[in-house]
Amino acid sequence: MTKAPWLTIIGIGEDAPDGLPRASLEALEQAEIIMGAPRHLALLPPLEAELVTWPVPFADGIDILLSHRGRRVAMLASGDPFWFGAGTSVTRHLAPGDWRALPGVSTFSLAASVMGWPLETTRCFGLHAAPLTRLRPALAAGVRLIVLLRDGAAVRALAQYLRAQGWGESRISVLESLGGPQARRSDLRAADGVTGDPAHPVCAAIEIAGTGTAVPLTSGRPDALFDSDGTMTKRPVRALTLSALAPRPFEHLWDIGGGSGSIAIEWLLSDPSLSATTIERHSARAARIAQNAAALGVDRLQIIEGDAPTALEGLQTPNCVFVGGGLSATLLSWLEARLKVGTRLVANAVTLESEALLMQAQARLGGDLLRIDLARAAPLGPRRGWKASYPIAQWAVTL
């Protein structure tokens, strides 16, 4: 006989209890303990259960919840607990049979219904505790966004951020307390700022407009997007390198010799499920990588300051490794000995000495060697001619 779950996660809206389905109402009536935010608890009718207020910050409440294991507990969460909600933060601590979920209507669905927007082509973000820069890759003319925000101050910061990025003409609909009797909509332009003090729970529906610079969807983004001291894999070579790295969902990258961080950042821009660690020996460059990553909305990039291979010890196992700087026989030997079978390895070399290392490694381990010769049109006296860049040797192999 299957053991009944002790925890029920209930998605609740601003119109509870009238808006709750029968199964959710029954779970609340049967619960010994109901735990939730003060505004959720205030919506409930009189019940026999003990009411426990979820503390701030949210993480502090997880141990309290788990301390009631074995009793009948109901946890209240906004809307759909598993769409930028609290559900996963709790269930990662539980066994599959410990819990069940009764989701409500998500804030995204409610906002799309107010705006008349198709959710399948609308970008959705949960930024309660995340920086607004995560919006950066999505900012392009005509894009529609629905963004969950922490409070009224975050709404004002959103308008300021859009103005600073050149998207001041964007239309913002500030949506408060969706789904309940206090629901309110305020329409404004980002350039005009936010008046009043929007109340939590609040989200913003945004239609992007203006003259800002959009981040292209393909690899090989413009060099101007990255702050650099000149140590950077330039756009054409970066595009070829990302093609060789071939990111796939949920993979982890080591970017050895980060420079400006452009390779790791473009890797992360490929898909939100990807992760990356970049290793950089110079403090100033490591700081610059962090700034570039934050500015382009991939603040999840892990940055390790140090020399490879020493700095690689103890790091998360990679699916893919790129060596863009610090190439040596010692490093290649360490990677060959430590990386798992099936790991993809890509290395670029500019000097003759580094190129010789790649030729020796390719002879030993196989893979593909590619020579990249690029030239740009440049002034040549009163006319123009081709100015060649240093050729680059690229080795790509699956170990």
Tab-separated table of C-alpha atoms in Angstrom:
chain	number	residue	atom	x	y	z
A	1	MET	CA	0.000	0.000	0.000
A	2	THR	CA	1.395	3.387	-1.016
A	3	LYS	CA	2.028	5.766	1.860
A	4	ALA	CA	0.066	9.016	1.620
A	5	PRO	CA	2.226	12.153	1.249
A	6	TRP	CA	2.540	14.237	4.398
A	7	LEU	CA	2.938	17.527	2.506
A	8	THR	CA	0.483	19.126	0.086
A	9	ILE	CA	1.736	22.156	-1.850
A	10	ILE	CA	-1.270	24.298	-2.740
A	11	GLY	CA	-1.202	27.043	-5.346
A	12	ILE	CA	-3.321	29.909	-4.076
A	13	GLY	CA	-4.479	33.105	-5.741
A	14	GLU	CA	-5.628	36.481	-4.473
A	15	ASP	CA	-9.270	35.345	-4.471
A	16	ALA	CA	-8.884	32.387	-2.079
A	17	PRO	CA	-10.752	30.533	-0.812
A	18	ASP	CA	-13.420	31.206	-3.472
A	19	GLY	CA	-10.966	30.491	-6.259
A	20	LEU	CA	-9.639	27.212	-4.857
A	21	PRO	CA	-10.733	23.906	-6.411
A	22	ARG	CA	-12.414	21.285	-4.235
A	23	ALA	CA	-9.251	19.174	-3.847
A	24	SER	CA	-7.333	22.146	-2.436
A	25	LEU	CA	-10.133	23.043	-0.023
A	26	GLU	CA	-10.295	19.443	1.206
A	27	ALA	CA	-6.507	19.392	1.731
A	28	LEU	CA	-6.738	22.562	3.841
A	29	GLU	CA	-9.596	21.140	5.903
A	30	GLN	CA	-7.631	17.930	6.586
A	31	ALA	CA	-4.324	19.639	7.392
A	32	GLU	CA	-2.919	19.766	10.918
A	33	ILE	CA	-0.538	22.590	9.976
A	34	ILE	CA	-0.876	25.227	7.264
A	35	MET	CA	2.263	27.184	6.441
A	36	GLY	CA	2.391	30.209	4.176
A	37	ALA	CA	3.057	33.902	3.767
A	38	PRO	CA	0.973	36.262	5.946
A	39	ARG	CA	-1.075	37.507	2.986
A	40	HIS	CA	-1.985	33.937	2.007
A	41	LEU	CA	-2.883	32.908	5.531
A	42	ALA	CA	-5.099	35.995	5.846
A	43	LEU	CA	-7.192	34.798	2.899
A	44	LEU	CA	-8.195	31.517	4.545
A	45	PRO	CA	-11.525	30.878	6.272
A	46	PRO	CA	-11.524	29.653	9.903
A	47	LEU	CA	-9.845	26.224	10.030
A	48	GLU	CA	-8.785	23.843	12.797
A	49	ALA	CA	-5.180	23.642	11.553
A	50	GLU	CA	-2.318	25.456	13.245
A	51	LEU	CA	-1.245	28.409	11.085
A	52	VAL	CA	2.519	28.947	10.721
A	53	THR	CA	3.842	32.103	9.072
A	54	TRP	CA	6.602	31.524	6.537
A	55	PRO	CA	9.606	33.669	7.568
A	56	VAL	CA	11.712	36.047	5.515
A	57	PRO	CA	14.065	35.193	3.878
A	58	PHE	CA	12.257	32.279	2.281
A	59	ALA	CA	15.102	29.783	2.823
A	60	ASP	CA	14.698	30.085	6.600
A	61	GLY	CA	11.264	28.476	6.384
A	62	ILE	CA	12.380	25.228	4.769
A	63	ASP	CA	13.807	23.713	7.963
A	64	ILE	CA	10.671	24.760	9.842
A	65	LEU	CA	8.535	23.008	7.243
A	66	LEU	CA	10.662	19.858	7.328
A	67	SER	CA	10.453	19.758	11.133
A	68	HIS	CA	6.758	18.910	10.755
A	69	ARG	CA	7.478	15.809	8.682
A	70	GLY	CA	5.013	13.044	9.500
A	71	ARG	CA	2.089	15.353	10.249
A	72	ARG	CA	-0.478	16.486	7.675
A	73	VAL	CA	0.956	19.763	6.378
A	74	ALA	CA	-0.326	22.162	3.729
A	75	MET	CA	2.069	24.684	2.219
A	76	LEU	CA	0.624	27.726	0.462
A	77	ALA	CA	2.382	29.156	-2.599
A	78	SER	CA	1.390	31.734	-5.200
A	79	GLY	CA	-0.268	30.428	-8.349
A	80	ASP	CA	1.664	27.566	-9.918
A	81	PRO	CA	4.386	26.561	-7.399
A	82	PHE	CA	6.570	25.060	-10.127
A	83	TRP	CA	6.753	28.005	-12.525
A	84	PHE	CA	9.241	30.425	-10.947
A	85	GLY	CA	7.592	29.458	-7.676
A	86	ALA	CA	8.543	27.988	-4.338
A	87	GLY	CA	7.848	24.358	-5.212
A	88	THR	CA	11.284	23.183	-6.335
A	89	SER	CA	13.014	24.939	-3.415
A	90	VAL	CA	11.098	22.599	-1.093
A	91	THR	CA	10.768	19.355	-3.055
A	92	ARG	CA	14.532	19.060	-3.610
A	93	HIS	CA	14.686	18.186	0.125
A	94	LEU	CA	11.953	15.514	-0.106
A	95	ALA	CA	11.469	12.007	-1.428
A	96	PRO	CA	8.937	11.568	-4.276
A	97	GLY	CA	6.330	10.007	-1.982
A	98	ASP	CA	6.538	12.778	0.609
A	99	TRP	CA	4.561	15.408	-1.264
A	100	ARG	CA	1.868	16.180	-3.777
A	101	ALA	CA	1.058	19.446	-5.538
A	102	LEU	CA	-2.258	21.108	-6.317
A	103	PRO	CA	-1.229	24.027	-8.556
A	104	GLY	CA	-3.298	27.119	-9.107
A	105	VAL	CA	-3.415	29.481	-12.069
A	106	SER	CA	0.011	31.033	-12.588
A	107	THR	CA	0.575	34.772	-12.523
A	108	PHE	CA	1.898	34.459	-16.073
A	109	SER	CA	-1.421	33.020	-17.252
A	110	LEU	CA	-3.368	35.727	-15.433
A	111	ALA	CA	-1.165	38.461	-16.905
A	112	ALA	CA	-1.418	37.047	-20.427
A	113	SER	CA	-5.203	36.941	-20.058
A	114	VAL	CA	-5.278	40.603	-19.023
A	115	MET	CA	-3.013	41.635	-21.897
A	116	GLY	CA	-4.450	39.278	-24.529
A	117	TRP	CA	-0.972	37.946	-25.295
A	118	PRO	CA	-0.127	34.395	-26.443
A	119	LEU	CA	2.026	32.810	-23.737
A	120	GLU	CA	3.836	30.579	-26.230
A	121	THR	CA	5.544	33.628	-27.766
A	122	THR	CA	5.887	35.702	-24.573
A	123	ARG	CA	9.108	35.496	-22.535
A	124	CYS	CA	8.475	34.862	-18.831
A	125	PHE	CA	10.882	35.763	-16.018
A	126	GLY	CA	10.778	35.384	-12.242
A	127	LEU	CA	12.965	38.155	-10.798
A	128	HIS	CA	11.879	38.250	-7.152
A	129	ALA	CA	15.450	37.668	-6.024
A	130	ALA	CA	17.372	37.923	-9.302
A	131	PRO	CA	18.972	40.933	-11.030
A	132	LEU	CA	17.155	42.800	-13.787
A	133	THR	CA	20.165	42.191	-16.044
A	134	ARG	CA	18.787	38.693	-16.671
A	135	LEU	CA	16.414	40.408	-19.087
A	136	ARG	CA	19.302	41.611	-21.277
A	137	PRO	CA	19.382	38.734	-23.817
A	138	ALA	CA	15.619	39.099	-24.402
A	139	LEU	CA	15.584	42.848	-25.064
A	140	ALA	CA	14.737	43.425	-28.725
A	141	ALA	CA	12.102	45.493	-30.506
A	142	GLY	CA	8.692	43.817	-30.505
A	143	VAL	CA	9.509	41.255	-27.808
A	144	ARG	CA	6.871	40.781	-25.105
A	145	LEU	CA	7.883	39.968	-21.549
A	146	ILE	CA	6.013	39.107	-18.369
A	147	VAL	CA	8.234	39.685	-15.346
A	148	LEU	CA	7.445	38.790	-11.732
A	149	LEU	CA	8.866	41.441	-9.403
A	150	ARG	CA	9.500	41.774	-5.699
A	151	ASP	CA	7.811	45.122	-4.954
A	152	GLY	CA	7.112	48.649	-6.146
A	153	ALA	CA	10.777	49.631	-5.917
A	154	ALA	CA	11.611	46.827	-8.351
A	155	VAL	CA	9.027	48.187	-10.809
A	156	ARG	CA	10.729	51.597	-10.734
A	157	ALA	CA	14.133	49.963	-11.153
A	158	LEU	CA	12.797	48.035	-14.156
A	159	ALA	CA	11.743	51.241	-15.917
A	160	GLN	CA	15.143	52.797	-15.168
A	161	TYR	CA	16.971	49.737	-16.493
A	162	LEU	CA	15.017	49.761	-19.759
A	163	ARG	CA	15.761	53.468	-20.231
A	164	ALA	CA	19.459	52.913	-19.576
A	165	GLN	CA	19.563	50.130	-22.194
A	166	GLY	CA	17.970	52.348	-24.844
A	167	TRP	CA	14.478	50.848	-24.595
A	168	GLY	CA	12.741	53.848	-23.035
A	169	GLU	CA	9.862	53.674	-25.531
A	170	SER	CA	8.813	50.286	-24.126
A	171	ARG	CA	5.241	50.048	-22.879
A	172	ILE	CA	4.902	48.664	-19.357
A	173	SER	CA	1.651	47.448	-17.821
A	174	VAL	CA	2.054	47.208	-14.052
A	175	LEU	CA	-0.286	44.457	-12.823
A	176	GLU	CA	-1.052	44.249	-9.115
A	177	SER	CA	-2.868	41.517	-7.142
A	178	LEU	CA	-3.974	39.670	-10.268
A	179	GLY	CA	-6.923	37.335	-9.862
A	180	GLY	CA	-8.310	39.034	-6.761
A	181	PRO	CA	-10.727	41.843	-5.906
A	182	GLN	CA	-7.837	44.329	-5.505
A	183	ALA	CA	-6.477	43.692	-9.007
A	184	ARG	CA	-5.211	46.825	-10.719
A	185	ARG	CA	-3.537	47.681	-14.018
A	186	SER	CA	-1.449	50.791	-14.710
A	187	ASP	CA	-0.036	51.515	-18.195
A	188	LEU	CA	3.041	53.657	-18.742
A	189	ARG	CA	6.148	54.229	-20.847
A	190	ALA	CA	9.512	53.254	-19.401
A	191	ALA	CA	10.817	56.712	-20.324
A	192	ASP	CA	8.136	58.380	-18.192
A	193	GLY	CA	8.944	56.432	-15.039
A	194	VAL	CA	6.592	54.899	-12.476
A	195	THR	CA	4.222	56.979	-10.385
A	196	GLY	CA	2.682	55.763	-7.148
A	197	ASP	CA	3.868	52.757	-5.197
A	198	PRO	CA	2.780	49.444	-6.767
A	199	ALA	CA	1.933	46.868	-4.117
A	200	HIS	CA	3.122	43.280	-3.901
A	201	PRO	CA	2.163	40.893	-5.481
A	202	VAL	CA	3.117	42.709	-8.672
A	203	CYS	CA	4.291	41.825	-12.149
A	204	ALA	CA	5.030	43.803	-15.298
A	205	ALA	CA	3.931	43.051	-18.848
A	206	ILE	CA	6.365	44.759	-21.216
A	207	GLU	CA	6.367	45.329	-24.965
A	208	ILE	CA	9.913	46.313	-25.919
A	209	ALA	CA	10.442	49.372	-28.125
A	210	GLY	CA	13.236	51.862	-28.612
A	211	THR	CA	16.713	52.155	-30.078
A	212	GLY	CA	18.662	49.841	-27.787
A	213	THR	CA	21.110	47.213	-29.020
A	214	ALA	CA	19.666	43.700	-29.183
A	215	VAL	CA	21.891	40.731	-28.413
A	216	PRO	CA	21.914	38.494	-31.535
A	217	LEU	CA	20.586	34.967	-31.131
A	218	THR	CA	23.491	33.250	-32.866
A	219	SER	CA	27.025	32.754	-31.571
A	220	GLY	CA	29.693	35.200	-32.647
A	221	ARG	CA	28.066	38.226	-31.003
A	222	PRO	CA	29.622	41.655	-31.688
A	223	ASP	CA	32.915	42.289	-29.913
A	224	ALA	CA	31.523	45.608	-28.651
A	225	LEU	CA	29.223	43.727	-26.261
A	226	PHE	CA	32.280	42.653	-24.233
A	227	ASP	CA	34.541	44.932	-22.235
A	228	SER	CA	38.101	43.777	-22.870
A	229	ASP	CA	41.755	44.727	-22.472
A	230	GLY	CA	42.346	43.204	-25.904
A	231	THR	CA	42.635	39.618	-24.652
A	232	MET	CA	39.516	38.192	-26.262
A	233	THR	CA	38.545	35.581	-28.809
A	234	LYS	CA	37.305	37.841	-31.613
A	235	ARG	CA	33.863	37.444	-33.177
A	236	PRO	CA	34.586	35.251	-36.274
A	237	VAL	CA	36.868	32.894	-34.330
A	238	ARG	CA	34.405	32.860	-31.415
A	239	ALA	CA	31.622	31.755	-33.757
A	240	LEU	CA	33.779	28.895	-35.076
A	241	THR	CA	34.837	27.965	-31.549
A	242	LEU	CA	31.248	27.843	-30.233
A	243	SER	CA	30.344	25.699	-33.232
A	244	ALA	CA	33.141	23.280	-32.305
A	245	LEU	CA	32.125	23.287	-28.614
A	246	ALA	CA	28.555	22.457	-29.740
A	247	PRO	CA	26.666	23.187	-26.482
A	248	ARG	CA	23.838	20.797	-25.612
A	249	PRO	CA	21.172	21.111	-22.881
A	250	PHE	CA	22.324	20.798	-19.252
A	251	GLU	CA	26.029	20.591	-20.114
A	252	HIS	CA	28.856	22.187	-18.121
A	253	LEU	CA	31.836	23.993	-19.678
A	254	TRP	CA	35.323	24.706	-18.429
A	255	ASP	CA	36.694	27.843	-20.121
A	256	ILE	CA	40.419	27.847	-19.368
A	257	GLY	CA	42.076	31.219	-19.858
A	258	GLY	CA	38.899	33.285	-19.743
A	259	GLY	CA	40.248	36.648	-20.983
A	260	SER	CA	37.061	38.711	-21.311
A	261	GLY	CA	34.818	35.687	-20.676
A	262	SER	CA	33.315	35.870	-24.159
A	263	ILE	CA	33.415	32.109	-24.836
A	264	ALA	CA	31.821	31.101	-21.528
A	265	ILE	CA	29.255	33.908	-21.766
A	266	GLU	CA	28.208	32.920	-25.278
A	267	TRP	CA	28.028	29.292	-24.146
A	268	LEU	CA	25.597	30.326	-21.388
A	269	LEU	CA	23.569	32.503	-23.770
A	270	SER	CA	22.894	29.398	-25.883
A	271	ASP	CA	20.440	27.907	-23.377
A	272	PRO	CA	19.342	28.608	-19.776
A	273	SER	CA	20.051	24.992	-18.754
A	274	LEU	CA	23.788	25.360	-19.443
A	275	SER	CA	26.415	26.095	-16.796
A	276	ALA	CA	30.043	27.140	-17.020
A	277	THR	CA	33.200	27.768	-15.030
A	278	THR	CA	35.896	30.083	-16.355
A	279	ILE	CA	39.463	30.015	-15.049
A	280	GLU	CA	41.513	33.216	-15.289
A	281	ARG	CA	44.884	33.922	-13.659
A	282	HIS	CA	44.726	37.750	-13.756
A	283	SER	CA	42.610	39.503	-11.117
A	284	ALA	CA	41.653	42.446	-13.335
A	285	ARG	CA	40.475	40.131	-16.103
A	286	ALA	CA	38.532	37.963	-13.657
A	287	ALA	CA	36.724	41.080	-12.431
A	288	ARG	CA	36.035	42.135	-16.017
A	289	ILE	CA	34.591	38.692	-16.797
A	290	ALA	CA	32.185	39.077	-13.870
A	291	GLN	CA	31.086	42.488	-15.166
A	292	ASN	CA	30.574	41.185	-18.706
A	293	ALA	CA	28.596	38.186	-17.481
A	294	ALA	CA	26.321	40.355	-15.327
A	295	ALA	CA	25.788	42.916	-18.084
A	296	LEU	CA	24.727	40.205	-20.551
A	297	GLY	CA	22.370	38.450	-18.151
A	298	VAL	CA	24.393	35.331	-17.323
A	299	ASP	CA	25.405	36.121	-13.742
A	300	ARG	CA	25.366	32.359	-13.051
A	301	LEU	CA	28.885	32.077	-14.565
A	302	GLN	CA	31.347	30.707	-11.988
A	303	ILE	CA	34.721	32.480	-12.078
A	304	ILE	CA	37.836	30.875	-10.596
A	305	GLU	CA	40.954	32.997	-10.252
A	306	GLY	CA	44.098	30.907	-10.599
A	307	ASP	CA	46.376	28.908	-12.874
A	308	ALA	CA	45.342	25.733	-14.642
A	309	PRO	CA	45.663	22.867	-14.024
A	310	THR	CA	45.981	23.588	-10.265
A	311	ALA	CA	42.792	25.666	-10.234
A	312	LEU	CA	40.837	22.828	-11.895
A	313	GLU	CA	41.072	20.525	-8.879
A	314	GLY	CA	37.707	19.892	-7.248
A	315	LEU	CA	35.612	21.694	-9.852
A	316	GLN	CA	32.334	20.344	-11.216
A	317	THR	CA	33.054	17.710	-13.875
A	318	PRO	CA	32.747	19.244	-17.350
A	319	ASN	CA	31.068	17.900	-20.456
A	320	CYS	CA	33.137	20.244	-22.590
A	321	VAL	CA	36.466	22.055	-22.154
A	322	PHE	CA	37.846	25.038	-24.040
A	323	VAL	CA	41.478	26.081	-23.753
A	324	GLY	CA	41.870	29.640	-24.953
A	325	GLY	CA	44.905	30.638	-22.922
A	326	GLY	CA	47.723	29.057	-20.941
A	327	LEU	CA	48.058	26.092	-23.304
A	328	SER	CA	50.959	23.846	-22.278
A	329	ALA	CA	52.042	20.227	-22.449
A	330	THR	CA	51.427	19.953	-18.700
A	331	LEU	CA	47.851	21.189	-19.043
A	332	LEU	CA	47.080	18.893	-21.971
A	333	SER	CA	48.511	15.890	-20.096
A	334	TRP	CA	46.441	16.749	-17.007
A	335	LEU	CA	43.248	17.044	-19.074
A	336	GLU	CA	43.943	13.801	-20.919
A	337	ALA	CA	44.484	11.953	-17.632
A	338	ARG	CA	41.554	13.443	-15.687
A	339	LEU	CA	38.687	14.095	-18.099
A	340	LYS	CA	36.012	11.464	-18.569
A	341	VAL	CA	35.591	9.510	-21.768
A	342	GLY	CA	33.181	11.399	-24.016
A	343	THR	CA	34.305	14.868	-22.892
A	344	ARG	CA	34.650	17.302	-25.799
A	345	LEU	CA	37.874	19.318	-25.849
A	346	VAL	CA	38.558	22.355	-28.039
A	347	ALA	CA	41.831	24.310	-27.970
A	348	ASN	CA	42.940	27.357	-29.950
A	349	ALA	CA	46.591	28.244	-30.569
A	350	VAL	CA	48.260	31.310	-32.081
A	351	THR	CA	52.005	30.751	-31.500
A	352	LEU	CA	54.069	28.190	-33.374
A	353	GLU	CA	54.949	26.504	-30.084
A	354	SER	CA	51.285	26.107	-29.100
A	355	GLU	CA	50.405	24.944	-32.587
A	356	ALA	CA	53.081	22.235	-32.322
A	357	LEU	CA	51.470	21.023	-29.077
A	358	LEU	CA	48.114	20.709	-30.814
A	359	MET	CA	49.619	18.813	-33.745
A	360	GLN	CA	51.258	16.352	-31.339
A	361	ALA	CA	48.009	15.937	-29.377
A	362	GLN	CA	46.014	15.360	-32.553
A	363	ALA	CA	48.495	12.737	-33.738
A	364	ARG	CA	48.122	10.950	-30.396
A	365	LEU	CA	44.383	11.343	-29.695
A	366	GLY	CA	42.793	12.069	-33.051
A	367	GLY	CA	40.187	14.732	-33.614
A	368	ASP	CA	40.092	17.551	-36.142
A	369	LEU	CA	42.708	20.229	-36.781
A	370	LEU	CA	41.501	23.460	-38.366
A	371	ARG	CA	43.591	26.406	-39.491
A	372	ILE	CA	41.712	29.713	-39.422
A	373	ASP	CA	43.104	32.487	-41.638
A	374	LEU	CA	41.182	35.760	-41.557
A	375	ALA	CA	41.753	39.069	-43.273
A	376	ARG	CA	39.882	42.361	-43.106
A	377	ALA	CA	39.706	45.186	-45.594
A	378	ALA	CA	41.868	48.098	-44.385
A	379	PRO	CA	43.321	51.335	-45.834
A	380	LEU	CA	46.375	50.784	-48.020
A	381	GLY	CA	47.673	54.198	-49.051
A	382	PRO	CA	44.849	55.941	-50.964
A	383	ARG	CA	43.128	52.597	-51.548
A	384	ARG	CA	42.252	49.499	-49.572
A	385	GLY	CA	43.747	46.062	-49.198
A	386	TRP	CA	43.443	42.920	-47.102
A	387	LYS	CA	45.084	43.019	-43.684
A	388	ALA	CA	45.648	39.500	-42.403
A	389	SER	CA	45.251	38.490	-38.771
A	390	TYR	CA	47.500	35.954	-37.109
A	391	PRO	CA	46.374	32.471	-38.211
A	392	ILE	CA	44.799	30.334	-35.520
A	393	ALA	CA	45.066	26.563	-35.182
A	394	GLN	CA	42.052	24.872	-33.603
A	395	TRP	CA	41.969	21.292	-32.360
A	396	ALA	CA	38.630	19.676	-31.525
A	397	VAL	CA	38.354	16.140	-30.159
A	398	THR	CA	35.964	13.920	-28.219
A	399	LEU	CA	38.073	11.994	-25.715
